[in-house]
PDB file of C-alpha atoms and ligand atoms in Angstrom:
ATOM      1  CA  UNK A   1      67.904  95.296  99.568  1.00 59.00           C
ATOM      2  CA  UNK A   2      68.600  92.825  96.874  1.00 61.00           C
ATOM      3  CA  UNK A   3      71.160  93.477  94.120  1.00 57.00           C
ATOM      4  CA  UNK A   4      70.407  95.317  91.436  1.00 57.00           C
ATOM      5  CA  UNK A   5      69.161  91.457  89.758  1.00 56.00           C
ATOM      6  CA  UNK A   6      68.164  90.317  93.496  1.00 65.00           C
ATOM      7  CA  UNK A   7      70.768  88.077  94.328  1.00 80.00           C
ATOM      8  CA  UNK A   8      72.201  88.464  97.288  1.00 94.00           C
ATOM      9  CA  UNK A   9      75.973  91.095  97.643  1.00 97.00           C
ATOM     10  CA  UNK A  10      79.022  89.505  97.834  1.00 98.00           C
ATOM     11  CA  UNK A  11      80.976  90.766 100.277  1.00 98.00           C
ATOM     12  CA  UNK A  12      84.533  88.788 102.125  1.00 98.00           C
ATOM     13  CA  UNK A  13      87.671  88.975 103.320  1.00 98.00           C
ATOM     14  CA  UNK A  14      91.652  88.721 101.126  1.00 98.00           C
ATOM     15  CA  UNK A  15      94.308  87.088 103.071  1.00 96.00           C
ATOM     16  CA  UNK A  16      97.429  84.465 103.295  1.00 94.00           C
ATOM     17  CA  UNK A  17      96.193  83.201 105.489  1.00 91.00           C
ATOM     18  CA  UNK A  18      92.776  83.297 106.719  1.00 94.00           C
ATOM     19  CA  UNK A  19      91.062  80.669 107.815  1.00 91.00           C
ATOM     20  CA  UNK A  20      91.815  82.600 111.565  1.00 87.00           C
ATOM     21  CA  UNK A  21      89.538  85.344 109.883  1.00 92.00           C
ATOM     22  CA  UNK A  22      85.932  86.107 113.205  1.00 94.00           C
ATOM     23  CA  UNK A  23      85.037  88.578 110.493  1.00 97.00           C
ATOM     24  CA  UNK A  24      82.690  86.434 108.565  1.00 97.00           C
ATOM     25  CA  UNK A  25      81.472  85.867 112.051  1.00 96.00           C
ATOM     26  CA  UNK A  26      81.276  89.547 112.293  1.00 97.00           C
ATOM     27  CA  UNK A  27      79.106  90.440 109.619  1.00 98.00           C
ATOM     28  CA  UNK A  28      76.943  88.414 109.493  1.00 97.00           C
ATOM     29  CA  UNK A  29      75.727  89.465 113.144  1.00 97.00           C
ATOM     30  CA  UNK A  30      76.013  93.041 110.772  1.00 98.00           C
ATOM     31  CA  UNK A  31      73.992  91.029 108.617  1.00 97.00           C
ATOM     32  CA  UNK A  32      70.924  90.021 110.900  1.00 96.00           C
ATOM     33  CA  UNK A  33      70.766  93.131 112.856  1.00 97.00           C
ATOM     34  CA  UNK A  34      70.736  95.149 109.826  1.00 97.00           C
ATOM     35  CA  UNK A  35      69.100  93.665 107.668  1.00 96.00           C
ATOM     36  CA  UNK A  36      71.146  93.942 105.217  1.00 96.00           C
ATOM     37  CA  UNK A  37      71.308  89.961 103.519  1.00 92.00           C
ATOM     38  CA  UNK A  38      74.667  90.259 103.178  1.00 97.00           C
ATOM     39  CA  UNK A  39      76.690  87.733 101.666  1.00 97.00           C
ATOM     40  CA  UNK A  40      81.043  86.751 103.738  1.00 98.00           C
ATOM     41  CA  UNK A  41      82.986  84.838 103.024  1.00 98.00           C
ATOM     42  CA  UNK A  42      87.410  84.015 102.872  1.00 98.00           C
ATOM     43  CA  UNK A  43      89.453  84.856 100.677  1.00 98.00           C
ATOM     44  CA  UNK A  44      92.780  82.743 100.391  1.00 98.00           C
ATOM     45  CA  UNK A  45      95.056  84.449  98.108  1.00 98.00           C
ATOM     46  CA  UNK A  46      99.007  84.359  98.146  1.00 98.00           C
ATOM     47  CA  UNK A  47     100.785  87.351  97.314  1.00 97.00           C
ATOM     48  CA  UNK A  48     101.317  86.636  93.777  1.00 98.00           C
ATOM     49  CA  UNK A  49      97.871  86.080  93.104  1.00 98.00           C
ATOM     50  CA  UNK A  50      96.545  89.163  94.641  1.00 98.00           C
ATOM     51  CA  UNK A  51      96.460  91.513  91.908  1.00 98.00           C
ATOM     52  CA  UNK A  52      94.222  88.544  89.258  1.00 98.00           C
ATOM     53  CA  UNK A  53      93.099  88.131  91.784  1.00 98.00           C
ATOM     54  CA  UNK A  54      90.738  91.485  92.626  1.00 98.00           C
ATOM     55  CA  UNK A  55      90.915  92.430  89.590  1.00 97.00           C
ATOM     56  CA  UNK A  56      88.249  88.256  89.247  1.00 98.00           C
ATOM     57  CA  UNK A  57      86.942  89.208  92.237  1.00 98.00           C
ATOM     58  CA  UNK A  58      85.772  92.476  90.279  1.00 98.00           C
ATOM     59  CA  UNK A  59      83.765  90.904  86.987  1.00 97.00           C
ATOM     60  CA  UNK A  60      82.236  88.159  89.248  1.00 97.00           C
ATOM     61  CA  UNK A  61      79.951  91.557  90.518  1.00 96.00           C
ATOM     62  CA  UNK A  62      81.725  90.963  94.210  1.00 98.00           C
ATOM     63  CA  UNK A  63      81.040  94.266  95.882  1.00 98.00           C
ATOM     64  CA  UNK A  64      83.050  95.111  98.692  1.00 98.00           C
ATOM     65  CA  UNK A  65      86.315  92.957  99.911  1.00 98.00           C
ATOM     66  CA  UNK A  66      88.041  93.537 103.671  1.00 98.00           C
ATOM     67  CA  UNK A  67      92.163  93.348 103.017  1.00 97.00           C
ATOM     68  CA  UNK A  68      93.935  91.521 105.778  1.00 94.00           C
ATOM     69  CA  UNK A  69      97.346  89.654 106.803  1.00 89.00           C
ATOM     70  CA  UNK A  70     100.289  90.510 104.712  1.00 91.00           C
ATOM     71  CA  UNK A  71      97.737  92.394 101.712  1.00 95.00           C
ATOM     72  CA  UNK A  72      97.178  95.685 102.949  1.00 94.00           C
ATOM     73  CA  UNK A  73      99.774  97.399 101.404  1.00 93.00           C
ATOM     74  CA  UNK A  74     100.659  95.526  98.278  1.00 96.00           C
ATOM     75  CA  UNK A  75      96.539  96.740  97.706  1.00 97.00           C
ATOM     76  CA  UNK A  76      97.883 100.243  98.477  1.00 97.00           C
ATOM     77  CA  UNK A  77      98.982 100.230  95.763  1.00 97.00           C
ATOM     78  CA  UNK A  78      96.582  98.608  93.284  1.00 97.00           C
ATOM     79  CA  UNK A  79      93.337 100.502  93.484  1.00 98.00           C
ATOM     80  CA  UNK A  80      92.313 102.901  91.742  1.00 98.00           C
ATOM     81  CA  UNK A  81      91.295 105.817  94.018  1.00 98.00           C
ATOM     82  CA  UNK A  82      92.730 104.997  98.299  1.00 98.00           C
ATOM     83  CA  UNK A  83      91.316 107.814 100.596  1.00 98.00           C
ATOM     84  CA  UNK A  84      93.528 111.096 102.108  1.00 95.00           C
ATOM     85  CA  UNK A  85      93.593 108.368 105.858  1.00 94.00           C
ATOM     86  CA  UNK A  86      94.538 104.968 103.692  1.00 96.00           C
ATOM     87  CA  UNK A  87      96.822 106.807 101.988  1.00 95.00           C
ATOM     88  CA  UNK A  88      98.739 108.118 105.092  1.00 92.00           C
ATOM     89  CA  UNK A  89      98.845 104.754 106.111  1.00 93.00           C
ATOM     90  CA  UNK A  90      99.762 103.026 103.560  1.00 93.00           C
ATOM     91  CA  UNK A  91      97.365 100.847 103.272  1.00 94.00           C
ATOM     92  CA  UNK A  92      94.717  99.237 102.832  1.00 96.00           C
ATOM     93  CA  UNK A  93      91.749  97.470 104.449  1.00 97.00           C
ATOM     94  CA  UNK A  94      88.800  98.105 103.282  1.00 98.00           C
ATOM     95  CA  UNK A  95      87.827  97.837  99.272  1.00 98.00           C
ATOM     96  CA  UNK A  96      84.557  98.970  97.867  1.00 98.00           C
ATOM     97  CA  UNK A  97      85.293  97.429  94.052  1.00 98.00           C
ATOM     98  CA  UNK A  98      82.248  99.054  90.548  1.00 97.00           C
ATOM     99  CA  UNK A  99      82.422  97.845  87.805  1.00 95.00           C
ATOM    100  CA  UNK A 100      84.945 100.530  86.379  1.00 96.00           C
ATOM    101  CA  UNK A 101      86.537 101.176  90.012  1.00 97.00           C
ATOM    102  CA  UNK A 102      88.046 100.403  93.133  1.00 98.00           C
ATOM    103  CA  UNK A 103      88.216 102.525  96.052  1.00 98.00           C
ATOM    104  CA  UNK A 104      90.420 101.627  98.881  1.00 98.00           C
ATOM    105  CA  UNK A 105      90.188 102.941 102.959  1.00 98.00           C
ATOM    106  CA  UNK A 106      91.883 102.584 105.489  1.00 97.00           C
ATOM    107  CA  UNK A 107      89.191 101.690 108.677  1.00 97.00           C
ATOM    108  CA  UNK A 108      91.418 100.364 111.624  1.00 96.00           C
ATOM    109  CA  UNK A 109      92.106 103.293 112.994  1.00 97.00           C
ATOM    110  CA  UNK A 110      89.309 104.794 113.117  1.00 97.00           C
ATOM    111  CA  UNK A 111      88.556 101.289 114.890  1.00 98.00           C
ATOM    112  CA  UNK A 112      91.336 101.745 117.618  1.00 98.00           C
ATOM    113  CA  UNK A 113      89.657 105.351 118.547  1.00 98.00           C
ATOM    114  CA  UNK A 114      85.525 104.040 118.729  1.00 98.00           C
ATOM    115  CA  UNK A 115      87.377 101.149 120.743  1.00 98.00           C
ATOM    116  CA  UNK A 116      89.436 103.550 122.565  1.00 98.00           C
ATOM    117  CA  UNK A 117      86.793 106.744 123.648  1.00 97.00           C
ATOM    118  CA  UNK A 118      83.792 105.545 123.050  1.00 96.00           C
ATOM    119  CA  UNK A 119      83.529 101.448 124.444  1.00 96.00           C
ATOM    120  CA  UNK A 120      86.862 102.572 127.103  1.00 96.00           C
ATOM    121  CA  UNK A 121      85.971 105.685 127.442  1.00 97.00           C
ATOM    122  CA  UNK A 122      89.619 106.843 127.611  1.00 97.00           C
ATOM    123  CA  UNK A 123      90.656 110.086 127.879  1.00 96.00           C
ATOM    124  CA  UNK A 124      93.443 110.973 125.404  1.00 96.00           C
ATOM    125  CA  UNK A 125      93.650 114.292 124.949  1.00 96.00           C
ATOM    126  CA  UNK A 126      96.794 115.455 126.940  1.00 96.00           C
ATOM    127  CA  UNK A 127      98.022 111.522 126.917  1.00 96.00           C
ATOM    128  CA  UNK A 128     101.467 110.687 126.698  1.00 97.00           C
ATOM    129  CA  UNK A 129     101.290 107.192 124.139  1.00 97.00           C
ATOM    130  CA  UNK A 130     104.227 104.523 123.877  1.00 97.00           C
ATOM    131  CA  UNK A 131     103.625 102.596 120.697  1.00 98.00           C
ATOM    132  CA  UNK A 132     105.650  99.291 120.380  1.00 97.00           C
ATOM    133  CA  UNK A 133     106.455  98.360 116.130  1.00 96.00           C
ATOM    134  CA  UNK A 134     106.460 100.105 113.743  1.00 96.00           C
ATOM    135  CA  UNK A 135     104.711  98.246 110.646  1.00 90.00           C
ATOM    136  CA  UNK A 136     102.268  98.700 109.156  1.00 86.00           C
ATOM    137  CA  UNK A 137      99.476  97.992 111.853  1.00 91.00           C
ATOM    138  CA  UNK A 138     101.733 101.453 114.089  1.00 94.00           C
ATOM    139  CA  UNK A 139     101.593 102.702 110.449  1.00 92.00           C
ATOM    140  CA  UNK A 140      97.438 102.372 110.319  1.00 92.00           C
ATOM    141  CA  UNK A 141      97.165 104.112 114.082  1.00 95.00           C
ATOM    142  CA  UNK A 142      99.517 107.254 113.690  1.00 94.00           C
ATOM    143  CA  UNK A 143      97.339 109.650 112.294  1.00 93.00           C
ATOM    144  CA  UNK A 144      94.285 108.879 113.642  1.00 95.00           C
ATOM    145  CA  UNK A 145      95.688 108.500 117.834  1.00 96.00           C
ATOM    146  CA  UNK A 146      97.162 112.094 116.623  1.00 94.00           C
ATOM    147  CA  UNK A 147      93.794 113.560 115.259  1.00 94.00           C
ATOM    148  CA  UNK A 148      93.071 112.663 119.603  1.00 95.00           C
ATOM    149  CA  UNK A 149      95.840 115.629 120.679  1.00 94.00           C
ATOM    150  CA  UNK A 150      97.890 113.678 123.273  1.00 96.00           C
ATOM    151  CA  UNK A 151     100.999 115.364 124.346  1.00 95.00           C
ATOM    152  CA  UNK A 152     102.972 113.033 123.133  1.00 95.00           C
ATOM    153  CA  UNK A 153     103.528 109.759 121.312  1.00 96.00           C
ATOM    154  CA  UNK A 154     107.065 108.089 121.616  1.00 97.00           C
ATOM    155  CA  UNK A 155     107.624 105.073 118.812  1.00 97.00           C
ATOM    156  CA  UNK A 156     109.742 102.692 120.267  1.00 97.00           C
ATOM    157  CA  UNK A 157     111.198  99.939 118.122  1.00 97.00           C
ATOM    158  CA  UNK A 158     113.150  96.893 117.489  1.00 97.00           C
ATOM    159  CA  UNK A 159     115.237  98.626 114.222  1.00 97.00           C
ATOM    160  CA  UNK A 160     115.061 101.668 115.129  1.00 97.00           C
ATOM    161  CA  UNK A 161     115.313 103.852 111.711  1.00 98.00           C
ATOM    162  CA  UNK A 162     111.604 102.502 111.163  1.00 96.00           C
ATOM    163  CA  UNK A 163     110.421 104.031 113.785  1.00 97.00           C
ATOM    164  CA  UNK A 164     112.752 107.480 112.711  1.00 97.00           C
ATOM    165  CA  UNK A 165     110.879 107.168 109.390  1.00 95.00           C
ATOM    166  CA  UNK A 166     106.900 106.829 110.629  1.00 94.00           C
ATOM    167  CA  UNK A 167     108.524 110.525 113.044  1.00 94.00           C
ATOM    168  CA  UNK A 168     109.948 112.224 110.081  1.00 91.00           C
ATOM    169  CA  UNK A 169     106.305 111.306 107.856  1.00 87.00           C
ATOM    170  CA  UNK A 170     104.641 112.104 110.693  1.00 82.00           C
ATOM    171  CA  UNK A 171     102.492 115.877 111.123  1.00 74.00           C
ATOM    172  CA  UNK A 172     104.263 118.480 112.264  1.00 68.00           C
ATOM    173  CA  UNK A 173     102.799 121.587 113.620  1.00 57.00           C
ATOM    174  CA  UNK A 174     101.639 123.365 116.932  1.00 48.00           C
ATOM    175  CA  UNK A 175      98.319 121.857 116.593  1.00 56.00           C
ATOM    176  CA  UNK A 176      99.935 118.036 117.368  1.00 64.00           C
ATOM    177  CA  UNK A 177     101.700 115.579 120.655  1.00 70.00           C
ATOM    178  CA  UNK A 178     105.346 115.137 119.845  1.00 90.00           C
ATOM    179  CA  UNK A 179     106.043 112.279 117.924  1.00 95.00           C
ATOM    180  CA  UNK A 180     109.825 110.775 118.760  1.00 96.00           C
ATOM    181  CA  UNK A 181     110.999 107.182 117.632  1.00 97.00           C
ATOM    182  CA  UNK A 182     113.702 105.378 120.367  1.00 97.00           C
ATOM    183  CA  UNK A 183     115.098 101.497 120.837  1.00 97.00           C
ATOM    184  CA  UNK A 184     113.099  99.369 123.050  1.00 96.00           C
ATOM    185  CA  UNK A 185     115.602  99.694 125.891  1.00 94.00           C
ATOM    186  CA  UNK A 186     115.707 103.297 125.222  1.00 95.00           C
ATOM    187  CA  UNK A 187     111.624 104.342 126.321  1.00 96.00           C
ATOM    188  CA  UNK A 188     112.087 107.158 128.739  1.00 95.00           C
ATOM    189  CA  UNK A 189     110.515 107.206 131.968  1.00 91.00           C
ATOM    190  CA  UNK A 190     110.109 110.595 133.245  1.00 88.00           C
ATOM    191  CA  UNK A 191     107.433 110.995 132.389  1.00 84.00           C
ATOM    192  CA  UNK A 192     104.132 108.857 133.075  1.00 89.00           C
ATOM    193  CA  UNK A 193     103.029 106.797 129.612  1.00 96.00           C
ATOM    194  CA  UNK A 194      98.827 106.263 129.774  1.00 97.00           C
ATOM    195  CA  UNK A 195      98.167 104.461 126.975  1.00 98.00           C
ATOM    196  CA  UNK A 196     100.602 101.354 125.671  1.00 98.00           C
ATOM    197  CA  UNK A 197     100.403  99.853 122.283  1.00 98.00           C
ATOM    198  CA  UNK A 198     101.871  96.751 121.390  1.00 97.00           C
ATOM    199  CA  UNK A 199     101.253  97.060 117.143  1.00 96.00           C
ATOM    200  CA  UNK A 200     104.567  94.161 116.950  1.00 95.00           C
ATOM    201  CA  UNK A 201     103.599  91.077 115.356  1.00 90.00           C
ATOM    202  CA  UNK A 202     105.669  89.678 116.971  1.00 91.00           C
ATOM    203  CA  UNK A 203     102.853  87.059 119.562  1.00 85.00           C
ATOM    204  CA  UNK A 204     101.190  86.181 115.936  1.00 79.00           C
ATOM    205  CA  UNK A 205     105.223  85.177 115.431  1.00 81.00           C
ATOM    206  CA  UNK A 206     104.385  83.329 119.056  1.00 80.00           C
ATOM    207  CA  UNK A 207     107.708  85.087 119.941  1.00 82.00           C
ATOM    208  CA  UNK A 208     108.167  87.983 123.071  1.00 80.00           C
ATOM    209  CA  UNK A 209     110.378  90.455 122.500  1.00 87.00           C
ATOM    210  CA  UNK A 210     111.880  92.993 125.378  1.00 89.00           C
ATOM    211  CA  UNK A 211     109.357  95.169 126.199  1.00 91.00           C
ATOM    212  CA  UNK A 212     109.923  98.023 127.869  1.00 93.00           C
ATOM    213  CA  UNK A 213     108.826  97.347 131.382  1.00 94.00           C
ATOM    214  CA  UNK A 214     109.927 100.655 132.864  1.00 94.00           C
ATOM    215  CA  UNK A 215     107.513 101.772 130.610  1.00 94.00           C
ATOM    216  CA  UNK A 216     104.505 100.402 132.731  1.00 95.00           C
ATOM    217  CA  UNK A 217     102.331 100.932 136.008  1.00 95.00           C
ATOM    218  CA  UNK A 218      99.462 100.250 137.718  1.00 95.00           C
ATOM    219  CA  UNK A 219      97.934 104.189 135.882  1.00 94.00           C
ATOM    220  CA  UNK A 220      99.431 102.493 132.547  1.00 97.00           C
ATOM    221  CA  UNK A 221      96.875 100.756 130.033  1.00 97.00           C
ATOM    222  CA  UNK A 222      98.104  98.773 128.252  1.00 97.00           C
ATOM    223  CA  UNK A 223      96.312  97.651 124.731  1.00 98.00           C
ATOM    224  CA  UNK A 224      97.360  94.610 122.630  1.00 96.00           C
ATOM    225  CA  UNK A 225      95.977  94.961 118.795  1.00 95.00           C
ATOM    226  CA  UNK A 226      96.422  91.661 118.318  1.00 91.00           C
ATOM    227  CA  UNK A 227      93.790  89.792 120.624  1.00 89.00           C
ATOM    228  CA  UNK A 228      93.273  86.044 120.983  1.00 87.00           C
ATOM    229  CA  UNK A 229      91.013  83.410 122.566  1.00 86.00           C
ATOM    230  CA  UNK A 230      93.389  83.073 125.532  1.00 89.00           C
ATOM    231  CA  UNK A 231      95.744  85.964 126.850  1.00 92.00           C
ATOM    232  CA  UNK A 232      98.138  86.964 124.176  1.00 92.00           C
ATOM    233  CA  UNK A 233     101.647  87.201 124.824  1.00 93.00           C
ATOM    234  CA  UNK A 234     101.576  91.039 125.510  1.00 95.00           C
ATOM    235  CA  UNK A 235      98.939  91.103 128.029  1.00 93.00           C
ATOM    236  CA  UNK A 236     100.518  88.273 130.149  1.00 93.00           C
ATOM    237  CA  UNK A 237     103.028  89.901 129.640  1.00 94.00           C
ATOM    238  CA  UNK A 238     100.552  93.258 130.965  1.00 96.00           C
ATOM    239  CA  UNK A 239      99.084  91.565 133.650  1.00 95.00           C
ATOM    240  CA  UNK A 240     102.791  90.728 134.882  1.00 95.00           C
ATOM    241  CA  UNK A 241     104.303  93.812 135.344  1.00 95.00           C
ATOM    242  CA  UNK A 242     101.489  95.948 137.128  1.00 95.00           C
ATOM    243  CA  UNK A 243      99.888  97.157 134.574  1.00 97.00           C
ATOM    244  CA  UNK A 244      96.888  98.414 135.054  1.00 96.00           C
ATOM    245  CA  UNK A 245      94.235  97.588 132.761  1.00 96.00           C
ATOM    246  CA  UNK A 246      94.972  94.860 129.672  1.00 96.00           C
ATOM    247  CA  UNK A 247      93.047  94.710 126.550  1.00 96.00           C
ATOM    248  CA  UNK A 248      93.361  93.086 123.459  1.00 95.00           C
ATOM    249  CA  UNK A 249      91.950  94.223 120.179  1.00 96.00           C
ATOM    250  CA  UNK A 250      88.461  92.837 120.164  1.00 96.00           C
ATOM    251  CA  UNK A 251      86.783  96.070 119.551  1.00 97.00           C
ATOM    252  CA  UNK A 252      88.244  97.557 117.954  1.00 97.00           C
ATOM    253  CA  UNK A 253      88.848  93.985 115.147  1.00 97.00           C
ATOM    254  CA  UNK A 254      83.794  94.620 115.599  1.00 98.00           C
ATOM    255  CA  UNK A 255      84.856  98.247 115.042  1.00 98.00           C
ATOM    256  CA  UNK A 256      86.946  98.319 111.426  1.00 98.00           C
ATOM    257  CA  UNK A 257      84.060  95.825 110.397  1.00 98.00           C
ATOM    258  CA  UNK A 258      81.265  98.289 111.116  1.00 98.00           C
ATOM    259  CA  UNK A 259      83.048 101.497 110.099  1.00 98.00           C
ATOM    260  CA  UNK A 260      83.878  99.466 106.547  1.00 98.00           C
ATOM    261  CA  UNK A 261      79.770  98.062 106.933  1.00 98.00           C
ATOM    262  CA  UNK A 262      78.838 100.913 107.107  1.00 98.00           C
ATOM    263  CA  UNK A 263      80.881 102.328 103.685  1.00 98.00           C
ATOM    264  CA  UNK A 264      79.061 100.009 102.114  1.00 98.00           C
ATOM    265  CA  UNK A 265      75.563  99.331 103.360  1.00 98.00           C
ATOM    266  CA  UNK A 266      75.217 103.247 104.705  1.00 98.00           C
ATOM    267  CA  UNK A 267      74.305 101.813 107.940  1.00 98.00           C
ATOM    268  CA  UNK A 268      76.769 101.815 111.068  1.00 98.00           C
ATOM    269  CA  UNK A 269      75.828  98.514 112.751  1.00 98.00           C
ATOM    270  CA  UNK A 270      75.228  98.620 116.729  1.00 97.00           C
ATOM    271  CA  UNK A 271      78.186  97.036 117.549  1.00 98.00           C
ATOM    272  CA  UNK A 272      78.253  96.298 122.030  1.00 96.00           C
ATOM    273  CA  UNK A 273      76.169  94.214 121.114  1.00 94.00           C
ATOM    274  CA  UNK A 274      78.097  92.015 118.330  1.00 96.00           C
ATOM    275  CA  UNK A 275      80.887  92.294 120.684  1.00 94.00           C
ATOM    276  CA  UNK A 276      79.367  90.758 122.760  1.00 90.00           C
ATOM    277  CA  UNK A 277      78.224  87.837 121.464  1.00 89.00           C
ATOM    278  CA  UNK A 278      81.371  87.264 119.671  1.00 84.00           C
ATOM    279  CA  UNK A 279      83.585  87.531 123.397  1.00 73.00           C
ATOM    280  CA  UNK A 280      81.208  84.866 124.346  1.00 59.00           C
ATOM    281  CA  UNK A 281      81.397  82.647 121.300  1.00 60.00           C
ATOM    282  CA  UNK A 282      85.484  82.856 121.959  1.00 54.00           C
ATOM    283  CA  UNK A 283      85.218  81.753 125.438  1.00 46.00           C
TER     284      UNK A 283
HETATM  285  P1  ATR B   1     104.985  94.546 108.088  1.00 61.81           P
HETATM  286  O1  ATR B   1     104.539  95.206 109.511  1.00 61.81           O
HETATM  287  O2  ATR B   1     105.148  95.981 108.079  1.00 61.81           O
HETATM  288  O3  ATR B   1     104.883  94.444 107.993  1.00 61.81           O
HETATM  289  P2  ATR B   1     106.145  93.381 109.935  1.00 61.81           P
HETATM  290  O4  ATR B   1     107.900  92.062 109.866  1.00 61.81           O
HETATM  291  O5  ATR B   1     104.945  92.826 109.887  1.00 61.81           O
HETATM  292  O6  ATR B   1     105.838  93.996 109.832  1.00 61.81           O
HETATM  293  O7  ATR B   1     106.600  93.512 111.194  1.00 61.81           O
HETATM  294  C1  ATR B   1     105.758  94.578 112.085  1.00 61.81           C
HETATM  295  C2  ATR B   1     106.444  95.537 113.855  1.00 61.81           C
HETATM  296  O8  ATR B   1     106.362  93.864 115.001  1.00 61.81           O
HETATM  297  C3  ATR B   1     107.472  95.697 113.669  1.00 61.81           C
HETATM  298  O9  ATR B   1     107.693  97.080 114.082  1.00 61.81           O
HETATM  299  C4  ATR B   1     109.097  95.095 114.025  1.00 61.81           C
HETATM  300  O10 ATR B   1     110.037  94.870 113.849  1.00 61.81           O
HETATM  301  P3  ATR B   1     111.701  95.311 113.207  1.00 61.81           P
HETATM  302  O11 ATR B   1     111.050  96.710 112.932  1.00 61.81           O
HETATM  303  O12 ATR B   1     112.773  95.251 113.899  1.00 61.81           O
HETATM  304  O13 ATR B   1     110.780  94.372 112.302  1.00 61.81           O
HETATM  305  C5  ATR B   1     107.876  94.621 115.144  1.00 61.81           C
HETATM  306  N1  ATR B   1     108.430  92.615 114.937  1.00 61.81           N
HETATM  307  C6  ATR B   1     108.252  91.972 115.375  1.00 61.81           C
HETATM  308  N2  ATR B   1     108.056  90.792 115.616  1.00 61.81           N
HETATM  309  C7  ATR B   1     108.978  91.678 116.432  1.00 61.81           C
HETATM  310  C8  ATR B   1     110.120  90.627 117.409  1.00 61.81           C
HETATM  311  N3  ATR B   1     110.447  89.810 118.170  1.00 61.81           N
HETATM  312  N4  ATR B   1     110.966  91.845 118.479  1.00 61.81           N
HETATM  313  C9  ATR B   1     110.476  93.341 118.586  1.00 61.81           C
HETATM  314  N5  ATR B   1     109.641  93.479 117.719  1.00 61.81           N
HETATM  315  C10 ATR B   1     109.312  92.542 115.975  1.00 61.81           C
END
C-alpha cells in the first residue's frame, strides 16, 4: 500500500483561495475506509505560479492533485494528456502525476450524474433540464447530462452569447436532447422544467441574480452545484418559489472525489457513509 520507497503517497488539491476546501476531510475518510494510507493536503497556488508549481509538485513525487477554482480551464492547457471527458469539458479537476507525464481528467460531471441518479434516484431520461449559467461549471456537466438522455436542456445565462457558444459546441444527432440557449427572463414556461441546476458563480460572490421564478413549480427539483453550511442563496430562492425539492451540491462533491480517488488508487470508496459524516460535521 505504501509508495515505492515505503513512504505514504501524497495527493492534494490546488486552488486560490483554498482554505475552505473540504477535499482533505473527504479523502482522509476515503483513506480510512479503504485502508489506503494516503496523505492529502491543501496547496494554495496563485494563477501566475500555476505552471511552475505543477512541475515542482511533479519533481517532489506528488502522485495526484485535484484542481479547483480558478484553475480548471488553465490546467487543461498545461497537461501532457487529457481524458476524452476533460477535453469535452475544456477543464480538469483531477491530475495523475507520473515522473515523465501528467494526465488530466474531469470527474465533476460524473460526480453530478452519480448524485442525481444513485443518491437522489432521479429518472433524468426524458426530463426537461434548465441550467442557469454558462461558465466552466456548465461546460463540465453538459456532456455527462446529455448522456442521461433528457428530452431537452436549456442553458439560461445573463450573457446570452456564452450560452449560445455552449449550444453550438454540443453534439448533434437524433439520440441527444434538444439543447438551446436563452436569457434568464426568456426561459420558456410552455412545458415544465423537471430539474433546474444552478451553475452560476453568483452565490459564491454573495450575489442573487434574477433567477427565473416562472420556471419552477412543485414538481421541480432545484439543484445548486454550490453547497454551504447554511442554505445557499439559490436553495433559499428555490424554497421560497415553491420548488418540490431543493438540493445543495454536497453529493456531487463527494462523488467527484470518489471518482478521483478511484482513478488514483484503483478502488472506489463507499460514498454514502462519507456523505453522512460530512453533513453531520458541517452542522
Ligand atoms: P467561469 O466559470 O467561466 O470562470 P464565472 O465568471 O465564474 O465563469 O461565471 C460563471 C457563470 O456564473 C457565468 O454564466 C456567469 O454569467 P455571465 O456569463 O453573464 O458572466 C454567471 N454569473 C456570475 N455572477 C452572476 C450574477 N451576478 N448574475 C448572473 N449570472 C452570474
